[in-house]
Amino acid sequence: MLETIGLRKSYGSQLAVDDFSHRFAPGKITTILGPSGSGKSTVLGMIAGLLQPDRGRVELGGRDLTSISPERRDFGMVFQHYALFPHLNVQQNVEFGLRVRRLTRKRRAERARETLQMIRIEHLADRRIREISGGEQQRVALARAIAIRPKVLLMDEPLSALDARLREELRSELLRLLRDLAITTIYVTHDQIEAMTLGHEMIILNHGQVEQAGPPDELYLRPASLFVANFLGDSNVFAAESEEVSERLRLPFATINLQPNGHNSSPNEHSSRCWAMIRPESMELVPEGEADFAATVESATFLGNRLRLQLRAAGEKVIVDVENRCAVSPSAPVYVKVKGAEVATWPR
Ligand code: ADP
Ligand code: MG
């Protein structure tokens, strides 16, 4: 088990990471997601041993690694621009870490071959680095990192230098590979799709602090803060009041039941101020009699697999995704039902 305890790092007077504590699930992939400058690389650098924390510890299996040098941590690393050795061929690059670890020539060659096969680039073994593409270079960097059979694999935006198509292709390849390898992996990215698809667990970082951590679906469905709701996916967020006993929620333009079979509220029950988040896919168009609220269509955008409606209800903007063949006419009234069970709330 890899664990960080209260890691903190400043650059001069600027606090880059504060109180970063997490237990990384063994053999699983944890993604760290956050905007640029939120401290992701600083966290990874401290775990790798490349940066000394001002405060806090890094532990592996209960052993304190904080003062151990990066080479002696036995961690594999892949970065956005992780320079391969241009004068060596692919196989020699993959063997590099094994040479440092004094494996015999025969064992090195075997291990390199095995690793190249695993990543399905054995046909590149004799190529020089400048003779292969950017995507292939990242595969070689990954092969080099895992050839040493690391205890932990650290990856910092490994796909962000590649173009969109290649990035998508490599993402699904990485997904298969990393899940098969079952190495404890920390994967840093600012791309939410990458973070959600690759991660068993996800940590959202904002201004050097953990906003929320948990399985991707939990973070998406139950964001714990306004930042997470806005950062992860598309969302509508409204100031609301919740009536806890009846599980009803008063929105600026409607009152909805949070449970499918919710009852009506009694007049004098306690209510509390909250934020309510409703995803665009958590609403649907229904006949007038079944609706929670009426709205007018301000615009409709064809997104291929769905149609995105920009609605206005009692002055509030509401984004609703509907089926791509749905016929709506601009400025016509529509009637909307909210899937109450999919609404997330948190105190305001
Ligand atoms: P991320 O990887 O999420 O983009 P970083 O960890 O690189 O964020 O940076 C976190 C904050 O620390 C940023 O505000 C950045 O400008 C600052 N920072 C990072 N590295 C240095 C450095 N070597 N010197 C000064 N400030 C730095
Ligand atoms: Mg970074």
Short mmCIF file of C-alpha atoms and ligand atoms in Angstrom, two decimals:
data_model
loop_
_atom_site.label_atom_id
_atom_site.label_comp_id
_atom_site.label_asym_id
_atom_site.label_seq_id
_atom_site.Cartn_x
_atom_site.Cartn_y
_atom_site.Cartn_z
CA MET A 1 0.00 0.00 0.00
CA LEU A 2 1.30 3.40 -1.06
CA GLU A 3 0.24 6.21 1.21
CA THR A 4 0.87 9.93 1.34
CA ILE A 5 0.41 11.73 4.62
CA GLY A 6 -0.04 15.52 4.75
CA LEU A 7 2.26 16.34 1.84
CA ARG A 8 2.90 20.04 1.44
CA LYS A 9 5.07 21.99 -0.96
CA SER A 10 5.65 25.69 -1.57
CA TYR A 11 7.70 27.41 -4.23
CA GLY A 12 8.93 30.54 -2.49
CA SER A 13 5.87 32.18 -1.01
CA GLN A 14 3.48 30.25 -3.26
CA LEU A 15 1.79 27.21 -1.76
CA ALA A 16 1.55 24.62 -4.58
CA VAL A 17 0.24 21.60 -2.63
CA ASP A 18 -1.27 21.54 0.82
CA ASP A 19 -2.08 18.58 3.05
CA PHE A 20 -2.22 15.92 0.34
CA SER A 21 -3.18 12.69 2.09
CA HIS A 22 -4.31 9.58 0.28
CA ARG A 23 -4.11 5.81 0.45
CA PHE A 24 -3.57 4.45 -3.04
CA ALA A 25 -5.37 1.17 -3.62
CA PRO A 26 -2.77 -1.56 -4.31
CA GLY A 27 -2.75 -2.82 -7.90
CA LYS A 28 -5.29 -0.19 -8.96
CA ILE A 29 -5.13 2.94 -11.09
CA THR A 30 -5.67 6.25 -9.33
CA THR A 31 -6.03 9.28 -11.55
CA ILE A 32 -5.32 12.80 -10.34
CA LEU A 33 -7.39 15.34 -12.22
CA GLY A 34 -7.25 19.10 -11.93
CA PRO A 35 -6.85 22.28 -13.93
CA SER A 36 -3.43 23.43 -15.06
CA GLY A 37 -1.47 24.76 -12.09
CA SER A 38 -3.54 22.89 -9.48
CA GLY A 39 -0.48 21.03 -8.18
CA LYS A 40 -0.74 17.64 -9.92
CA SER A 41 2.88 17.44 -11.08
CA THR A 42 4.08 18.67 -7.71
CA VAL A 43 2.21 15.83 -5.98
CA LEU A 44 3.68 13.30 -8.39
CA GLY A 45 7.16 14.77 -8.04
CA MET A 46 7.01 14.34 -4.25
CA ILE A 47 5.82 10.74 -4.60
CA ALA A 48 8.61 10.04 -7.10
CA GLY A 49 11.20 11.61 -4.82
CA LEU A 50 12.13 14.25 -7.39
CA LEU A 51 10.80 16.97 -5.09
CA GLN A 52 11.36 17.13 -1.36
CA PRO A 53 8.13 17.96 0.53
CA ASP A 54 8.17 20.81 3.06
CA ARG A 55 6.03 18.68 5.31
CA GLY A 56 4.45 15.20 5.28
CA ARG A 57 5.55 11.70 4.28
CA VAL A 58 5.38 9.11 1.54
CA GLU A 59 5.06 5.54 2.76
CA LEU A 60 5.10 2.21 0.97
CA GLY A 61 3.95 -0.78 2.97
CA GLY A 62 4.39 1.24 6.15
CA ARG A 63 8.01 2.13 5.31
CA ASP A 64 8.87 5.84 5.17
CA LEU A 65 10.33 6.67 1.75
CA THR A 66 10.49 10.42 2.14
CA SER A 67 14.28 10.60 2.34
CA ILE A 68 14.95 7.75 -0.14
CA SER A 69 16.35 8.83 -3.51
CA PRO A 70 14.15 8.40 -6.63
CA GLU A 71 16.30 5.57 -8.08
CA ARG A 72 16.00 3.53 -4.92
CA ARG A 73 12.21 3.76 -4.73
CA ASP A 74 11.79 1.28 -7.62
CA PHE A 75 9.04 3.38 -9.17
CA GLY A 76 8.44 3.49 -12.93
CA MET A 77 7.91 6.92 -14.46
CA VAL A 78 6.41 8.17 -17.70
CA PHE A 79 6.12 11.89 -18.37
CA GLN A 80 4.73 14.00 -21.16
CA HIS A 81 8.21 14.52 -22.58
CA TYR A 82 10.19 11.74 -21.05
CA ALA A 83 13.34 11.87 -23.12
CA LEU A 84 14.31 8.50 -24.53
CA PHE A 85 17.98 8.04 -25.39
CA PRO A 86 18.16 8.95 -29.07
CA HIS A 87 21.47 7.16 -29.66
CA LEU A 88 20.09 3.84 -28.40
CA ASN A 89 17.54 1.69 -30.21
CA VAL A 90 14.15 0.76 -28.76
CA GLN A 91 15.32 -2.47 -27.15
CA GLN A 92 18.36 -0.78 -25.60
CA ASN A 93 16.13 1.96 -24.21
CA VAL A 94 13.86 -0.61 -22.59
CA GLU A 95 16.89 -2.45 -21.20
CA PHE A 96 18.33 0.70 -19.67
CA GLY A 97 16.73 0.39 -16.24
CA LEU A 98 17.61 -3.30 -16.14
CA ARG A 99 21.25 -2.57 -16.83
CA VAL A 100 21.30 -0.13 -13.91
CA ARG A 101 19.81 -2.92 -11.80
CA ARG A 102 22.59 -5.27 -12.94
CA LEU A 103 20.52 -7.97 -14.58
CA THR A 104 22.58 -10.31 -16.79
CA ARG A 105 22.69 -9.60 -20.51
CA LYS A 106 20.50 -12.64 -21.20
CA ARG A 107 17.88 -11.73 -18.57
CA ARG A 108 17.83 -8.15 -19.83
CA ALA A 109 17.16 -9.20 -23.40
CA GLU A 110 14.42 -11.60 -22.32
CA ARG A 111 12.71 -9.07 -20.11
CA ALA A 112 12.87 -6.36 -22.77
CA ARG A 113 11.38 -8.70 -25.39
CA GLU A 114 8.66 -9.77 -23.00
CA THR A 115 7.80 -6.15 -22.20
CA LEU A 116 7.81 -5.05 -25.83
CA GLN A 117 5.45 -7.92 -26.63
CA MET A 118 3.16 -6.95 -23.83
CA ILE A 119 2.86 -3.45 -25.31
CA ARG A 120 2.70 -4.95 -28.81
CA ILE A 121 5.71 -3.11 -30.19
CA GLU A 122 8.16 -6.02 -30.52
CA HIS A 123 8.46 -5.17 -34.22
CA LEU A 124 10.11 -1.87 -33.24
CA ALA A 125 12.87 -3.44 -31.14
CA ASP A 126 15.75 -2.59 -33.50
CA ARG A 127 14.52 0.84 -34.56
CA ARG A 128 16.21 4.04 -33.53
CA ILE A 129 14.16 6.52 -31.50
CA ARG A 130 14.14 9.15 -34.24
CA GLU A 131 12.74 6.57 -36.67
CA ILE A 132 9.51 6.06 -34.71
CA SER A 133 6.44 8.26 -34.25
CA GLY A 134 5.44 10.21 -31.15
CA GLY A 135 2.82 7.62 -30.21
CA GLU A 136 5.37 4.84 -30.58
CA GLN A 137 7.84 6.78 -28.47
CA GLN A 138 5.31 7.00 -25.65
CA ARG A 139 4.80 3.24 -25.89
CA VAL A 140 8.58 2.78 -25.61
CA ALA A 141 8.67 5.12 -22.60
CA LEU A 142 5.96 3.01 -20.99
CA ALA A 143 7.85 -0.20 -21.83
CA ARG A 144 10.98 1.22 -20.26
CA ALA A 145 9.07 2.19 -17.13
CA ILE A 146 7.42 -1.20 -16.62
CA ALA A 147 10.40 -3.35 -17.67
CA ILE A 148 11.87 -2.93 -14.19
CA ARG A 149 8.65 -4.39 -12.73
CA PRO A 150 8.11 -1.26 -10.64
CA LYS A 151 6.27 -1.30 -7.33
CA VAL A 152 4.47 1.85 -8.40
CA LEU A 153 3.97 3.39 -11.83
CA LEU A 154 3.79 7.19 -12.05
CA MET A 155 2.50 8.86 -15.19
CA ASP A 156 2.29 12.62 -15.74
CA GLU A 157 0.07 13.62 -18.70
CA PRO A 158 1.69 10.96 -20.90
CA LEU A 159 -0.72 11.50 -23.79
CA SER A 160 -1.05 15.27 -23.84
CA ALA A 161 1.65 15.86 -26.47
CA LEU A 162 -0.16 13.61 -28.97
CA ASP A 163 -2.90 14.61 -31.39
CA ALA A 164 -6.53 13.87 -30.53
CA ARG A 165 -6.93 10.69 -32.53
CA LEU A 166 -3.75 9.09 -31.37
CA ARG A 167 -4.54 10.11 -27.83
CA GLU A 168 -7.85 8.28 -27.97
CA GLU A 169 -6.26 5.20 -29.49
CA LEU A 170 -3.50 5.10 -26.88
CA ARG A 171 -6.01 5.74 -24.11
CA SER A 172 -7.94 2.56 -24.79
CA GLU A 173 -4.70 0.65 -25.22
CA LEU A 174 -3.43 1.99 -21.89
CA LEU A 175 -6.70 1.01 -20.27
CA ARG A 176 -6.28 -2.61 -21.32
CA LEU A 177 -2.60 -2.69 -20.48
CA LEU A 178 -2.66 -0.96 -17.11
CA ARG A 179 -5.62 -3.00 -15.92
CA ASP A 180 -3.86 -6.23 -17.00
CA LEU A 181 -0.60 -5.22 -15.35
CA ALA A 182 -2.29 -4.55 -12.02
CA ILE A 183 0.54 -2.29 -10.86
CA THR A 184 -0.34 0.45 -8.39
CA THR A 185 -0.52 3.35 -10.83
CA ILE A 186 -0.91 7.09 -10.35
CA TYR A 187 -1.95 8.82 -13.52
CA VAL A 188 -2.00 12.61 -13.67
CA THR A 189 -4.08 14.39 -16.29
CA HIS A 190 -6.13 17.51 -16.95
CA ASP A 191 -8.37 15.52 -19.33
CA GLN A 192 -11.53 14.42 -17.55
CA ILE A 193 -12.35 11.65 -20.03
CA GLU A 194 -8.90 10.14 -19.52
CA ALA A 195 -9.24 10.45 -15.77
CA MET A 196 -12.68 8.83 -15.68
CA THR A 197 -11.99 5.99 -18.14
CA LEU A 198 -8.60 4.96 -16.75
CA GLY A 199 -9.12 5.42 -13.03
CA HIS A 200 -10.49 2.89 -10.60
CA GLU A 201 -10.34 5.86 -8.33
CA MET A 202 -10.01 9.55 -8.99
CA ILE A 203 -8.69 12.49 -6.98
CA ILE A 204 -9.76 15.99 -7.92
CA LEU A 205 -7.25 18.67 -7.13
CA ASN A 206 -7.93 22.41 -7.01
CA HIS A 207 -5.44 25.06 -5.87
CA GLY A 208 -3.21 22.38 -4.34
CA GLN A 209 -5.98 20.81 -2.28
CA VAL A 210 -8.04 17.65 -2.65
CA GLU A 211 -11.62 18.60 -3.53
CA GLN A 212 -12.94 15.06 -3.63
CA ALA A 213 -11.68 11.49 -4.07
CA GLY A 214 -13.56 8.33 -4.99
CA PRO A 215 -14.66 6.12 -7.88
CA PRO A 216 -15.29 8.14 -11.08
CA ASP A 217 -19.03 7.37 -11.21
CA GLU A 218 -19.46 8.49 -7.62
CA LEU A 219 -17.70 11.80 -8.28
CA TYR A 220 -19.73 12.35 -11.42
CA LEU A 221 -23.07 11.46 -9.86
CA ARG A 222 -22.46 12.83 -6.36
CA PRO A 223 -20.08 15.78 -6.58
CA ALA A 224 -19.33 17.13 -3.12
CA SER A 225 -18.68 20.71 -4.15
CA LEU A 226 -19.54 23.32 -6.72
CA PHE A 227 -16.03 23.02 -8.13
CA VAL A 228 -16.34 19.27 -8.78
CA ALA A 229 -19.83 19.67 -10.26
CA ASN A 230 -18.64 22.32 -12.68
CA PHE A 231 -15.29 20.75 -13.46
CA LEU A 232 -16.47 17.21 -14.17
CA GLY A 233 -18.87 16.97 -17.09
CA ASP A 234 -21.63 19.41 -17.95
CA SER A 235 -24.03 20.45 -15.26
CA ASN A 236 -26.82 22.77 -14.21
CA VAL A 237 -26.32 24.13 -10.71
CA PHE A 238 -29.07 26.02 -8.91
CA ALA A 239 -29.48 27.60 -5.50
CA ALA A 240 -32.24 25.48 -3.93
CA GLU A 241 -33.93 24.54 -0.69
CA SER A 242 -34.36 20.96 0.38
CA GLU A 243 -37.20 19.70 2.54
CA GLU A 244 -35.58 16.75 4.21
CA VAL A 245 -38.62 14.93 5.55
CA SER A 246 -40.53 14.85 2.29
CA GLU A 247 -37.39 14.62 0.15
CA ARG A 248 -38.59 17.46 -1.99
CA LEU A 249 -36.40 20.12 -3.48
CA ARG A 250 -37.42 23.70 -4.25
CA LEU A 251 -35.64 24.99 -7.33
CA PRO A 252 -36.00 28.59 -8.58
CA PHE A 253 -38.49 27.40 -11.23
CA ALA A 254 -40.01 24.19 -9.85
CA THR A 255 -40.43 21.93 -6.86
CA ILE A 256 -39.39 18.36 -7.54
CA ASN A 257 -39.43 15.02 -5.75
CA LEU A 258 -35.95 13.62 -5.13
CA GLN A 259 -37.34 10.09 -4.87
CA PRO A 260 -39.44 8.64 -7.68
CA ASN A 261 -42.43 8.07 -5.38
CA GLY A 262 -41.99 11.06 -3.12
CA HIS A 263 -44.94 12.40 -1.14
CA ASN A 264 -46.06 15.98 -0.87
CA SER A 265 -44.54 18.17 1.79
CA SER A 266 -46.26 19.10 4.98
CA PRO A 267 -46.42 22.90 5.30
CA ASN A 268 -44.26 23.45 8.38
CA GLU A 269 -41.37 21.07 7.99
CA HIS A 270 -37.75 22.18 8.24
CA SER A 271 -35.99 23.12 5.03
CA SER A 272 -32.34 23.90 4.38
CA ARG A 273 -30.48 25.94 1.83
CA CYS A 274 -28.44 23.92 -0.62
CA TRP A 275 -26.95 23.76 -4.06
CA ALA A 276 -28.59 21.35 -6.45
CA MET A 277 -26.89 19.88 -9.49
CA ILE A 278 -28.85 18.37 -12.34
CA ARG A 279 -26.96 16.81 -15.26
CA PRO A 280 -28.29 17.58 -18.77
CA GLU A 281 -29.04 13.88 -19.25
CA SER A 282 -31.05 13.72 -16.02
CA MET A 283 -34.03 15.55 -17.51
CA GLU A 284 -36.48 14.57 -20.21
CA LEU A 285 -39.24 16.13 -22.26
CA VAL A 286 -42.69 14.85 -21.32
CA PRO A 287 -46.35 15.72 -21.98
CA GLU A 288 -47.53 18.79 -20.12
CA GLY A 289 -49.46 16.89 -17.45
CA GLU A 290 -46.39 14.91 -16.28
CA ALA A 291 -43.94 17.82 -16.19
CA ASP A 292 -42.07 19.37 -13.27
CA PHE A 293 -41.73 22.65 -15.14
CA ALA A 294 -42.35 24.41 -18.42
CA ALA A 295 -39.58 26.16 -20.34
CA THR A 296 -38.88 27.79 -23.67
CA VAL A 297 -36.25 26.62 -26.11
CA GLU A 298 -33.55 29.23 -26.74
CA SER A 299 -31.36 27.06 -28.91
CA ALA A 300 -30.84 23.47 -29.99
CA THR A 301 -27.38 22.14 -30.85
CA PHE A 302 -26.90 18.88 -32.72
CA LEU A 303 -24.10 16.92 -30.99
CA GLY A 304 -24.30 13.79 -33.15
CA ASN A 305 -25.37 11.23 -30.58
CA ARG A 306 -27.73 13.70 -28.87
CA LEU A 307 -29.39 17.08 -29.10
CA ARG A 308 -28.50 19.73 -26.54
CA LEU A 309 -31.27 22.16 -25.66
CA GLN A 310 -30.63 25.50 -24.07
CA LEU A 311 -33.83 26.24 -22.18
CA ARG A 312 -35.06 29.14 -20.13
CA ALA A 313 -37.36 28.48 -17.18
CA ALA A 314 -38.52 31.37 -14.99
CA GLY A 315 -35.46 33.36 -16.01
CA GLU A 316 -32.95 30.51 -15.31
CA LYS A 317 -30.85 28.84 -17.97
CA VAL A 318 -31.28 25.07 -18.09
CA ILE A 319 -29.32 22.69 -20.33
CA VAL A 320 -31.13 19.49 -21.27
CA ASP A 321 -29.85 16.69 -23.50
CA VAL A 322 -32.45 14.80 -25.50
CA GLU A 323 -32.50 12.19 -28.21
CA ASN A 324 -30.84 13.41 -31.41
CA ARG A 325 -33.98 13.02 -33.52
CA CYS A 326 -36.16 14.96 -31.13
CA ALA A 327 -38.11 17.65 -32.98
CA VAL A 328 -38.27 20.98 -31.14
CA SER A 329 -39.02 24.38 -32.54
CA PRO A 330 -37.21 27.43 -31.17
CA SER A 331 -39.19 29.61 -28.77
CA ALA A 332 -41.86 26.91 -28.43
CA PRO A 333 -42.77 25.81 -24.89
CA VAL A 334 -41.48 22.41 -23.75
CA TYR A 335 -42.35 20.44 -20.64
CA VAL A 336 -39.57 18.93 -18.58
CA LYS A 337 -39.39 16.18 -15.99
CA VAL A 338 -36.40 15.81 -13.67
CA LYS A 339 -35.13 12.35 -12.72
CA GLY A 340 -35.16 13.12 -9.02
CA ALA A 341 -32.94 10.23 -8.00
CA GLU A 342 -30.11 11.64 -10.12
CA VAL A 343 -30.05 15.09 -8.53
CA ALA A 344 -27.07 15.84 -6.28
CA THR A 345 -27.25 18.37 -3.48
CA TRP A 346 -24.79 19.81 -0.98
CA PRO A 347 -25.09 22.55 1.65
CA ARG A 348 -24.94 26.18 0.66
P1 ADP B 1 -0.08 21.11 -12.53
O1 ADP B 1 0.82 19.95 -12.77
O2 ADP B 1 -1.39 20.73 -11.93
O3 ADP B 1 -0.26 21.97 -13.74
P2 ADP B 1 2.11 22.09 -10.90
O4 ADP B 1 2.30 21.10 -9.82
O5 ADP B 1 3.07 22.03 -12.02
O6 ADP B 1 0.61 22.06 -11.42
O7 ADP B 1 2.21 23.55 -10.29
C1 ADP B 1 1.46 23.95 -9.15
C2 ADP B 1 1.76 25.42 -8.88
O8 ADP B 1 3.13 25.60 -8.52
C3 ADP B 1 1.56 26.32 -10.09
O9 ADP B 1 1.00 27.51 -9.66
C4 ADP B 1 2.95 26.52 -10.62
O10 ADP B 1 3.04 27.77 -11.29
C5 ADP B 1 3.81 26.45 -9.41
N1 ADP B 1 5.13 25.87 -9.70
C6 ADP B 1 5.36 24.63 -10.19
N2 ADP B 1 6.66 24.39 -10.32
C7 ADP B 1 7.31 25.51 -9.90
C8 ADP B 1 8.68 25.91 -9.78
N3 ADP B 1 9.66 25.07 -10.10
N4 ADP B 1 8.93 27.13 -9.31
C9 ADP B 1 7.94 27.97 -8.96
N5 ADP B 1 6.63 27.68 -9.04
C10 ADP B 1 6.31 26.47 -9.51
MG MG B 2 1.69 19.25 -14.58
#
